[in-house]
XYZ file of C-alpha atoms in Angstrom:
247
model
C 0.042 -0.351 -0.216
C 1.196 3.722 -1.081
C 2.452 5.255 2.063
C 2.260 8.879 0.717
C -0.849 10.699 2.224
C -2.251 13.234 0.037
C -4.917 15.721 1.423
C -6.809 18.826 0.877
C -6.461 20.661 4.233
C -7.391 24.304 5.396
C -5.295 26.516 7.553
C -1.979 24.592 6.785
C 1.037 26.957 7.450
C 1.286 30.196 9.179
C -0.866 31.540 11.486
C -1.597 34.890 13.026
C -4.579 36.603 14.688
C -6.910 34.929 16.685
C -6.831 31.566 15.496
C -2.584 31.283 16.185
C -3.736 32.885 19.916
C -6.578 30.129 20.187
C -4.095 27.264 19.036
C -1.442 28.514 21.326
C -3.846 28.527 24.197
C -5.350 25.375 24.230
C -1.397 24.059 23.546
C -0.222 25.647 26.625
C -2.618 23.800 28.548
C -2.914 20.505 27.216
C 1.448 21.103 27.981
C 0.468 22.203 31.803
C -1.550 18.776 32.008
C 1.036 16.442 30.498
C 4.111 17.858 30.565
C 6.945 15.935 28.663
C 3.835 13.506 27.336
C 2.896 15.867 25.203
C 4.102 16.205 21.775
C 2.781 19.115 20.310
C 2.489 19.884 16.406
C 4.189 23.178 15.343
C 1.567 25.720 14.584
C 2.443 25.653 11.173
C 1.739 21.877 10.681
C -1.716 22.216 12.632
C -4.228 21.836 9.979
C -7.994 20.956 9.128
C -8.261 18.028 6.854
C -11.063 18.696 4.194
C -10.176 15.810 1.972
C -8.091 12.487 2.100
C -6.264 12.167 -1.573
C -4.750 8.985 -0.360
C -4.142 6.859 -3.632
C -2.515 3.521 -4.611
C -0.892 3.319 -7.867
C -2.115 0.173 -9.929
C 0.542 -1.724 -11.093
C -0.562 -2.597 -14.452
C -1.957 0.561 -15.545
C -0.321 3.026 -13.713
C -3.526 4.649 -12.737
C -3.688 5.786 -9.160
C -6.885 4.108 -7.635
C -8.662 5.679 -4.476
C -7.363 4.095 -1.013
C -10.695 4.179 0.975
C -12.695 3.055 -1.870
C -10.535 -0.259 -2.142
C -10.746 0.286 1.953
C -13.981 0.293 2.823
C -15.830 -0.894 -0.306
C -13.788 -3.226 -1.955
C -13.858 -1.063 -5.098
C -11.793 0.054 -8.087
C -12.176 4.011 -8.706
C -9.601 5.572 -10.852
C -9.415 9.029 -9.334
C -10.393 12.038 -11.342
C -8.095 15.046 -10.174
C -9.609 17.576 -12.838
C -13.495 17.072 -10.877
C -11.404 17.208 -7.015
C -9.757 20.534 -7.757
C -13.249 21.981 -9.269
C -15.387 20.594 -6.347
C -12.653 22.187 -4.542
C -12.601 25.475 -6.491
C -16.086 25.840 -6.226
C -16.856 24.889 -2.960
C -14.326 27.468 -1.859
C -15.350 30.456 -4.362
C -17.287 31.818 -1.314
C -15.550 31.351 2.142
C -16.946 28.673 4.643
C -17.270 29.717 8.431
C -16.076 27.610 11.175
C -16.624 27.417 14.510
C -14.586 26.683 16.971
C -15.473 27.267 20.851
C -18.439 28.243 21.973
C -20.379 25.247 23.175
C -21.634 24.400 26.706
C -23.034 20.935 27.805
C -26.304 22.281 28.494
C -27.063 23.912 24.770
C -29.447 22.731 22.592
C -27.210 22.770 19.059
C -29.243 21.603 16.998
C -26.953 18.761 15.718
C -25.060 16.013 17.162
C -21.187 14.781 15.939
C -20.769 11.066 16.219
C -23.819 10.932 18.689
C -22.214 13.195 20.690
C -23.023 16.989 21.976
C -20.579 19.472 20.170
C -19.358 20.373 24.075
C -17.658 16.881 24.202
C -16.424 16.635 21.156
C -14.528 20.080 20.712
C -11.839 18.704 22.517
C -11.212 15.245 22.912
C -7.639 12.942 23.751
C -8.454 9.535 20.961
C -5.708 7.057 19.763
C -2.802 8.775 21.104
C -4.370 12.229 19.446
C -5.293 15.534 20.922
C -7.653 16.814 18.928
C -9.608 20.456 19.051
C -13.176 20.280 16.455
C -15.322 22.972 14.768
C -18.328 22.802 12.517
C -19.244 25.181 9.761
C -21.588 27.776 11.734
C -24.244 27.450 8.632
C -24.676 24.138 10.440
C -25.551 25.849 13.829
C -27.635 28.283 12.472
C -29.572 25.584 10.302
C -30.255 23.343 13.283
C -27.792 20.678 12.018
C -29.796 20.647 8.929
C -26.682 22.179 6.887
C -24.146 20.092 6.590
C -21.411 21.796 4.212
C -18.227 19.764 5.423
C -20.292 16.206 4.888
C -21.913 17.532 1.701
C -18.179 18.437 0.254
C -17.000 14.950 1.304
C -19.702 13.362 -0.309
C -19.222 15.443 -3.738
C -16.650 13.757 -4.005
C -17.691 10.692 -5.171
C -18.101 12.354 -8.119
C -14.703 12.408 -8.317
C -13.859 8.314 -7.770
C -12.505 9.887 -4.010
C -14.329 8.349 -0.992
C -13.935 9.851 2.562
C -12.110 8.574 4.973
C -15.290 8.015 7.846
C -17.619 7.850 5.236
C -17.410 4.170 5.212
C -20.595 3.337 4.485
C -23.385 6.039 2.198
C -25.201 6.715 4.819
C -22.258 8.035 7.146
C -21.833 11.483 8.360
C -18.957 13.604 9.010
C -19.642 17.321 9.268
C -16.546 17.768 11.497
C -13.596 20.092 10.928
C -10.835 18.417 13.298
C -7.562 19.847 13.929
C -5.012 17.758 15.423
C -2.706 19.993 18.056
C -0.053 16.995 18.794
C 0.585 13.574 20.381
C 0.607 11.692 23.835
C 2.440 9.095 25.226
C 2.102 7.253 28.327
C -0.486 9.083 30.114
C -3.023 7.947 31.999
C -6.711 8.045 31.703
C -7.524 9.826 34.587
C -5.066 12.525 33.368
C -6.523 12.903 29.840
C -9.913 13.103 31.427
C -9.570 15.844 33.104
C -7.123 17.475 30.459
C -10.233 17.477 28.369
C -12.854 18.685 31.250
C -9.961 22.043 31.432
C -10.101 22.937 27.999
C -13.512 21.705 27.163
C -14.286 24.485 29.782
C -12.283 27.249 28.642
C -13.449 27.180 25.322
C -17.089 26.905 26.530
C -16.235 30.766 27.306
C -14.355 31.494 23.915
C -14.615 30.521 20.763
C -13.259 32.021 16.907
C -14.846 32.038 13.948
C -12.737 30.905 11.273
C -12.896 31.659 6.942
C -11.933 29.427 4.830
C -12.113 30.360 1.148
C -9.770 29.560 -1.427
C -7.138 31.285 0.158
C -6.760 29.016 3.225
C -7.107 25.581 1.241
C -3.452 23.742 0.510
C -2.970 20.481 -1.438
C -0.590 19.106 0.898
C 1.694 15.880 -0.057
C 4.196 13.342 2.736
C 5.596 10.902 3.672
C 3.663 11.207 7.566
C 0.367 11.281 8.463
C 1.056 14.627 10.536
C 1.890 16.220 6.914
C 5.291 17.182 8.060
C 7.715 17.659 6.488
C 5.878 18.599 3.724
C 6.814 17.135 0.427
C 4.415 19.775 -1.440
C 2.367 22.433 -0.244
C 0.092 23.836 -3.056
C -2.554 26.768 -3.169
C -5.613 26.341 -5.688
C -5.248 26.765 -8.333
C -3.433 23.767 -9.430
C -3.482 21.744 -12.484
C -4.381 18.014 -12.120
C -1.391 17.161 -13.968
C 0.351 18.989 -10.514
C -1.919 15.977 -8.598
C -0.765 13.378 -10.006
C 2.530 13.821 -9.784
C 2.833 14.142 -5.768
C 1.936 10.453 -6.120
C 5.699 9.256 -7.459
């Protein structure tokens, strides 16, 4: 299986203003709780994945097959990179606003994330990763009726790309998640207390992040952390540029 990681992401690279302030604040809180067990990402490395574009090179033909179609559906789908880029250009021709923080446990949000209240999902320690989560503001204002990130990910099926968390056709993933780092050798009680403190801090402070074409990058790396990057290009790109990322 090809281990080259290629993704369309948002906010990859230098951070400024309230985004930088929020990320630095949350990472500082985690560091106080976990000490040397916290392995932070650099601010430049932190990103929100829009859609993973991992592909498998078919030996006989040389074409690129969607890794997640192969893994989740057992289906051979040749990725259409021209369509991938067209979908991204169209979706982000008008910025999508993402809200991070501001979710109290007693608030009625009108939606859940993986069956859980947004307060619980807004920050979590899971499988060695420390994850900050946000959601489109349009989802909040429409009581969950609009799911623009989930729609984007389903639309990528037109390009023969399957979202990593759409194993079944009915699966929903409208989350904007940012990994802040990893942890090692940490007691469950310490992780739970870290989650509680960060979530409590985020209840009282939120930011709205505008993601337009200028904030979207195609990133290729030999690591799932996307660092170091072999390539980080902004839109517009040519389809041939994407194909070469897998060589």
